[in-house]
XYZ file of C-alpha atoms in Angstrom:
127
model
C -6.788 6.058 -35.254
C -3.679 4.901 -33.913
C -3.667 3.318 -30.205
C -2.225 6.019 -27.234
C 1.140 4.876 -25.663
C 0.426 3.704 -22.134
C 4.192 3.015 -21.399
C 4.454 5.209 -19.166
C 1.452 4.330 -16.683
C 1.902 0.965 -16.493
C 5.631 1.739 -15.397
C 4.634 3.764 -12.806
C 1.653 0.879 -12.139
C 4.502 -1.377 -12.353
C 6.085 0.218 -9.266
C 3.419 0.601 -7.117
C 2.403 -2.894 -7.685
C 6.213 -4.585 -7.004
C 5.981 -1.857 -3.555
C 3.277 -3.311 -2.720
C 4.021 -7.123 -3.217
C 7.553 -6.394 -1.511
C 5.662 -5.045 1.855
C 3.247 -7.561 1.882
C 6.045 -10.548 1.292
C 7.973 -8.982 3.875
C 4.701 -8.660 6.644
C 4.184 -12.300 6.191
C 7.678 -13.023 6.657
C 7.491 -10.966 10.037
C 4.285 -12.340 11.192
C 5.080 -15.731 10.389
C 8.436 -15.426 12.425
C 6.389 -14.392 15.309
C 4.067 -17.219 14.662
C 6.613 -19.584 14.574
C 9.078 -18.671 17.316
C 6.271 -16.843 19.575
C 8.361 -13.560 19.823
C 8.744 -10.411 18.157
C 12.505 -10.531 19.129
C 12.121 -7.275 21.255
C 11.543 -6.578 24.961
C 7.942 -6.306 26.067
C 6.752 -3.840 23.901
C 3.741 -2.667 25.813
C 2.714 -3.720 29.247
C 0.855 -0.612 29.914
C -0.953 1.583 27.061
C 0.072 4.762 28.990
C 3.917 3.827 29.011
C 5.153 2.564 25.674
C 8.632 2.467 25.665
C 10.163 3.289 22.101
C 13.202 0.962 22.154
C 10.325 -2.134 22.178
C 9.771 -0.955 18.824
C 12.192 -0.654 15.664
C 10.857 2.619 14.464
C 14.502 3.572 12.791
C 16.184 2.830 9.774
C 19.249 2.075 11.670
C 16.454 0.007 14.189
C 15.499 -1.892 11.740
C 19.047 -2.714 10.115
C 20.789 -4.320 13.478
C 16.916 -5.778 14.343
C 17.247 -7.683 10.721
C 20.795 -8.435 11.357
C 20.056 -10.112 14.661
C 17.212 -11.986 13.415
C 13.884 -9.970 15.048
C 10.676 -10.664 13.192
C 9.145 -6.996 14.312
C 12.223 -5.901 12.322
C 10.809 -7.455 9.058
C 7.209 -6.251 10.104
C 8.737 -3.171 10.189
C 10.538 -2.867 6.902
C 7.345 -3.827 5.151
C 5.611 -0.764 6.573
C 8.477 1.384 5.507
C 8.578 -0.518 2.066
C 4.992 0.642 2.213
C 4.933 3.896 3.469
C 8.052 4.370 0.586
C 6.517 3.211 -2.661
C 4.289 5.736 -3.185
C 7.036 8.119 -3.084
C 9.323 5.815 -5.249
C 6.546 6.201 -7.977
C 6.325 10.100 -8.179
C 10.356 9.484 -8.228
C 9.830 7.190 -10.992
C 7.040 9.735 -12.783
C 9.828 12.714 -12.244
C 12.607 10.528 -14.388
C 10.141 8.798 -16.863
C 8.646 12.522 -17.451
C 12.148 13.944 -17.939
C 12.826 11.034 -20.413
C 10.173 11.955 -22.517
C 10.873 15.740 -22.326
C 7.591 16.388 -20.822
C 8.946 19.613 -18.854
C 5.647 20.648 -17.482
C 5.245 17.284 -15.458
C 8.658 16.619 -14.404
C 8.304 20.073 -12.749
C 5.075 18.834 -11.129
C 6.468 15.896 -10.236
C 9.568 17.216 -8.955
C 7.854 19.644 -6.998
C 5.169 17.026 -5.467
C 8.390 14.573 -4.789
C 10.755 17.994 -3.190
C 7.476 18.363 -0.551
C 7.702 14.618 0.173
C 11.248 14.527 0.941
C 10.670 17.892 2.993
C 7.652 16.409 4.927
C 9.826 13.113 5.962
C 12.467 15.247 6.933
C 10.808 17.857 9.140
C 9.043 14.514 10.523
C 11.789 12.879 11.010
C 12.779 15.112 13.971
């Protein structure tokens, strides 16, 4: 009996896996540059739980770009989690090509539909 092609799962394990090793290289990197220096490279994010002021945080792409620029470790802590909070939607993008590749019509509709509601999701939440 001839041995089933797992190409394409341990592509798409293959992304998760570098997602994940990119967030978690890039968390250390923040968290040891707040270690090291003793600052997150922001104002005082929160000096009272009932009045957290947004800008303390880099919670935009743009945020995160001019934090990195300028050197703020809560920039790189924040990249990871997007890095994070990305990769599982980089793998059904992945799925959606690899299943088109292979002609699998049935799947790349699946997958194009699951990744089309993702996309939709972070946009509506994005407001």
């Amino acid at each position: 009996m001839a041995e089933p092609d797992n190409t394409l799962e341990l592509t798409l394990a293959k992304v998760l896996s570098l997602g994940v090793l990119v967030s978690g290289g890039l968390l250390i990197l923040g968290l040891a540059g707040m270690l090291v220096t003793g600052q997150t490279g922001y104002p005082a994010a929160v000096t009272d739980f009932s009045r957290v002021r947004p800008e303390a945080f880099p919670h935009t792409p743009g945020a995160i770009l001019a934090g990195l620029r300028e050197g703020r470790p809560l920039a790189l802590v924040s990249l990871g989690l997007l890095v994070l909070i990305l990769t599982p939607m980089l793998r059904v993008a992945s799925a959606v090509v690899l299943y088109f590749r292979e002609r699998d019509w049935l799947y790349t509709g699946i997958a194009g539909g699951v990744l089309l509601m993702l996309m939709l999701g972070m946009a509506l939440g994005a407001r």
